[in-house]
PDB file of C-alpha atoms in Angstrom:
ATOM      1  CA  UNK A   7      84.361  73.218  57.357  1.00  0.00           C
ATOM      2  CA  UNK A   8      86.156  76.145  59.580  1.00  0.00           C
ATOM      3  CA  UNK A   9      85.012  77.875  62.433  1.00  0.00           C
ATOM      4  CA  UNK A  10      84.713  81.442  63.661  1.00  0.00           C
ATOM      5  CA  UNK A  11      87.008  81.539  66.623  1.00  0.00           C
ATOM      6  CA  UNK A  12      85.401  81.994  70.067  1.00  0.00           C
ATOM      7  CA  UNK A  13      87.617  83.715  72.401  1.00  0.00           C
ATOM      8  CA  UNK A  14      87.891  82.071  75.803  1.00  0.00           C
ATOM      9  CA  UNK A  15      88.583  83.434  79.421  1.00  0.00           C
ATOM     10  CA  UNK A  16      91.896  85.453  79.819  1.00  0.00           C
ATOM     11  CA  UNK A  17      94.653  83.268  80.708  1.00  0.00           C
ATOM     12  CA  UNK A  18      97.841  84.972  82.763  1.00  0.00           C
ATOM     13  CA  UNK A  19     100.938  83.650  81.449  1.00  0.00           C
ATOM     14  CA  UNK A  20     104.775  84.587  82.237  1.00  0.00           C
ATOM     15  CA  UNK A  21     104.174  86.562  85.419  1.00  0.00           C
ATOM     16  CA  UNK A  22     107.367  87.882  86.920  1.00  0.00           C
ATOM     17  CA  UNK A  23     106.309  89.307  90.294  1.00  0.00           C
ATOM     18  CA  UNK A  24     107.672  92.862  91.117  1.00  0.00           C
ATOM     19  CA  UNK A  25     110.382  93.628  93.940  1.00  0.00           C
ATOM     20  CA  UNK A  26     110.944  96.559  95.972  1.00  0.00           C
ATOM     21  CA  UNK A  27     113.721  97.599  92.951  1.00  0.00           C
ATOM     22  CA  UNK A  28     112.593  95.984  89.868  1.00  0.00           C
ATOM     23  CA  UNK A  29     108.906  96.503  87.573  1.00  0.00           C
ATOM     24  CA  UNK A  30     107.405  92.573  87.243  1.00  0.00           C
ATOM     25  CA  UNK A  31     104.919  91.701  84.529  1.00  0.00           C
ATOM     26  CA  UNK A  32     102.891  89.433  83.257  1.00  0.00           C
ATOM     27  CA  UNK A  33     100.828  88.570  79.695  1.00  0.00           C
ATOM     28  CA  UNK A  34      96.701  88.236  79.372  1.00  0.00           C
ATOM     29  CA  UNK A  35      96.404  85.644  76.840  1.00  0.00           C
ATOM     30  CA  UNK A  36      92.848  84.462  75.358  1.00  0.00           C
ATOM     31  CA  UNK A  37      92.194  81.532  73.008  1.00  0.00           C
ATOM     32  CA  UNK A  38      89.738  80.227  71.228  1.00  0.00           C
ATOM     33  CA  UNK A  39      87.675  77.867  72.792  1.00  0.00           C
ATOM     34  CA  UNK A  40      87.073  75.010  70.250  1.00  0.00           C
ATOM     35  CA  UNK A  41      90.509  75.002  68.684  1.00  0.00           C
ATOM     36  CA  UNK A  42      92.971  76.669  71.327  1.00  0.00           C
ATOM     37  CA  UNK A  43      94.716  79.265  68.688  1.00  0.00           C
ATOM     38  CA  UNK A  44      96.302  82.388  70.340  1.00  0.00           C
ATOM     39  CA  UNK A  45      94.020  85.498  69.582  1.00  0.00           C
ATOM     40  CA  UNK A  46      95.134  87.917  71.387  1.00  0.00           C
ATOM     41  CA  UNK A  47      98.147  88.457  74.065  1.00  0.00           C
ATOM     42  CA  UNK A  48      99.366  91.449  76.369  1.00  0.00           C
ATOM     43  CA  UNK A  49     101.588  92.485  78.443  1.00  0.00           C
ATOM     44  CA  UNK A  50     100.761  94.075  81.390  1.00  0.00           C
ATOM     45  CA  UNK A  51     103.806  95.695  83.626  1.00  0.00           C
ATOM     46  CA  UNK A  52     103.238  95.958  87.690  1.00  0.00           C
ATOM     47  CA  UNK A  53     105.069  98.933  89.562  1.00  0.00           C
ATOM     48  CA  UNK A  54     108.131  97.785  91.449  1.00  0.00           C
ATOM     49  CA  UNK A  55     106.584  97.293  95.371  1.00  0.00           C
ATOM     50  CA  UNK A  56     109.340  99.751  96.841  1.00  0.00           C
ATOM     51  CA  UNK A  57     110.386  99.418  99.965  1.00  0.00           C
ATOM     52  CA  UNK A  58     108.515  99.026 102.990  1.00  0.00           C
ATOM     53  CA  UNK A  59     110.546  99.085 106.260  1.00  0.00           C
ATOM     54  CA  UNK A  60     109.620  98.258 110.231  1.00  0.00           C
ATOM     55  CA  UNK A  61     112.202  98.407 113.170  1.00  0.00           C
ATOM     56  CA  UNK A  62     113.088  96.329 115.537  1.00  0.00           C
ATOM     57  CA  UNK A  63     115.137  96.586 118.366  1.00  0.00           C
ATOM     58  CA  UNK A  64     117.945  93.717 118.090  1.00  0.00           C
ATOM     59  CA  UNK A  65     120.402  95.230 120.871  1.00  0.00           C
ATOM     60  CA  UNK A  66     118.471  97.076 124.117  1.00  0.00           C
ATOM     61  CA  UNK A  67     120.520 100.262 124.919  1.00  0.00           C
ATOM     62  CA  UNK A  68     122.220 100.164 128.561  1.00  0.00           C
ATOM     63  CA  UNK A  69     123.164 103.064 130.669  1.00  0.00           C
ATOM     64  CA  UNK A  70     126.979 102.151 128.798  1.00  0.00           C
ATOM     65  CA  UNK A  71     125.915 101.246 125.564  1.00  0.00           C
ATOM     66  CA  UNK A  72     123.863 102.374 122.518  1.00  0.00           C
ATOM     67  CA  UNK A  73     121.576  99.662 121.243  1.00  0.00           C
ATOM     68  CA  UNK A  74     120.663  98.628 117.896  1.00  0.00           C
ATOM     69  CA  UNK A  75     117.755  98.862 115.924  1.00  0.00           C
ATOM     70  CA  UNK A  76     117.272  97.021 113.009  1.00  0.00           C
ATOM     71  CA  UNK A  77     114.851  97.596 109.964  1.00  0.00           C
ATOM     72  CA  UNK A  78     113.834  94.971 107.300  1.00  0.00           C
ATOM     73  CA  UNK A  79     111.930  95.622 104.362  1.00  0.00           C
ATOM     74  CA  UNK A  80     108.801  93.719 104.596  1.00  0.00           C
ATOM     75  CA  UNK A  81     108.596  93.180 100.412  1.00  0.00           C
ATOM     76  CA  UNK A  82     112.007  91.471 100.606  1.00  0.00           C
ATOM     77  CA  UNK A  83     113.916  90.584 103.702  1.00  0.00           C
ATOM     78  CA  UNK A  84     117.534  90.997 102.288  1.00  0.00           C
ATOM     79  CA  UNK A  85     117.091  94.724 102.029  1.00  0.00           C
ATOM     80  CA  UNK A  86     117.748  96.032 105.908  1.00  0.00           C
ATOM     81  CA  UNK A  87     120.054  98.888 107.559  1.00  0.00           C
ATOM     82  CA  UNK A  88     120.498  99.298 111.158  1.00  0.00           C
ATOM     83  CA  UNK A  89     120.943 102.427 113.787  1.00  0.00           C
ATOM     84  CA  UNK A  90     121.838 103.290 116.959  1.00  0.00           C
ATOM     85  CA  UNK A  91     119.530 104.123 119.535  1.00  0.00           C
ATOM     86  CA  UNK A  92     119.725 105.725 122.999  1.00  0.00           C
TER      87      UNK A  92
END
């Protein structure tokens, strides 16, 4: 004899985390609790982080020379850009 299908707690399945740049995602999947079949799925997209930058100084100025300060993006390290400073 069958069963009526009991859904289960919401499982989170294929998450792709977002980047400064890029949307991520993910899927809410629930299944039924005595036999495990897929009853319902979706997909949920997460805005992309964007960037988030702090500055610090990497070359102190001298009474010569400009210094450098350097700013990396706290949501991913490989996005940076430097500047001169007095």
């Amino acid at each position: 004899m069958g069963h009526t299908c009991t859904g289960g707690e919401i499982v989170v399945e294929n998450e792709k985390l977002p980047t400064c740049t890029e949307t991520g995602s993910y899927d809410n999947v629930t299944y039924c609790t005595l036999c495990g079949k897929e009853l319902s799925r979706e997909k949920v997209t997460v805005d992309a982080l964007g960037h988030d930058y702090v500055g610090v100084v990497t070359t102190e100025p001298t009474c010569t020379a400009k210094g450098v300060k350097t700013y990396t993006c706290q949501n991913d390290a490989s996005h940076t850009y430097t500047e001169e400073i007095a």
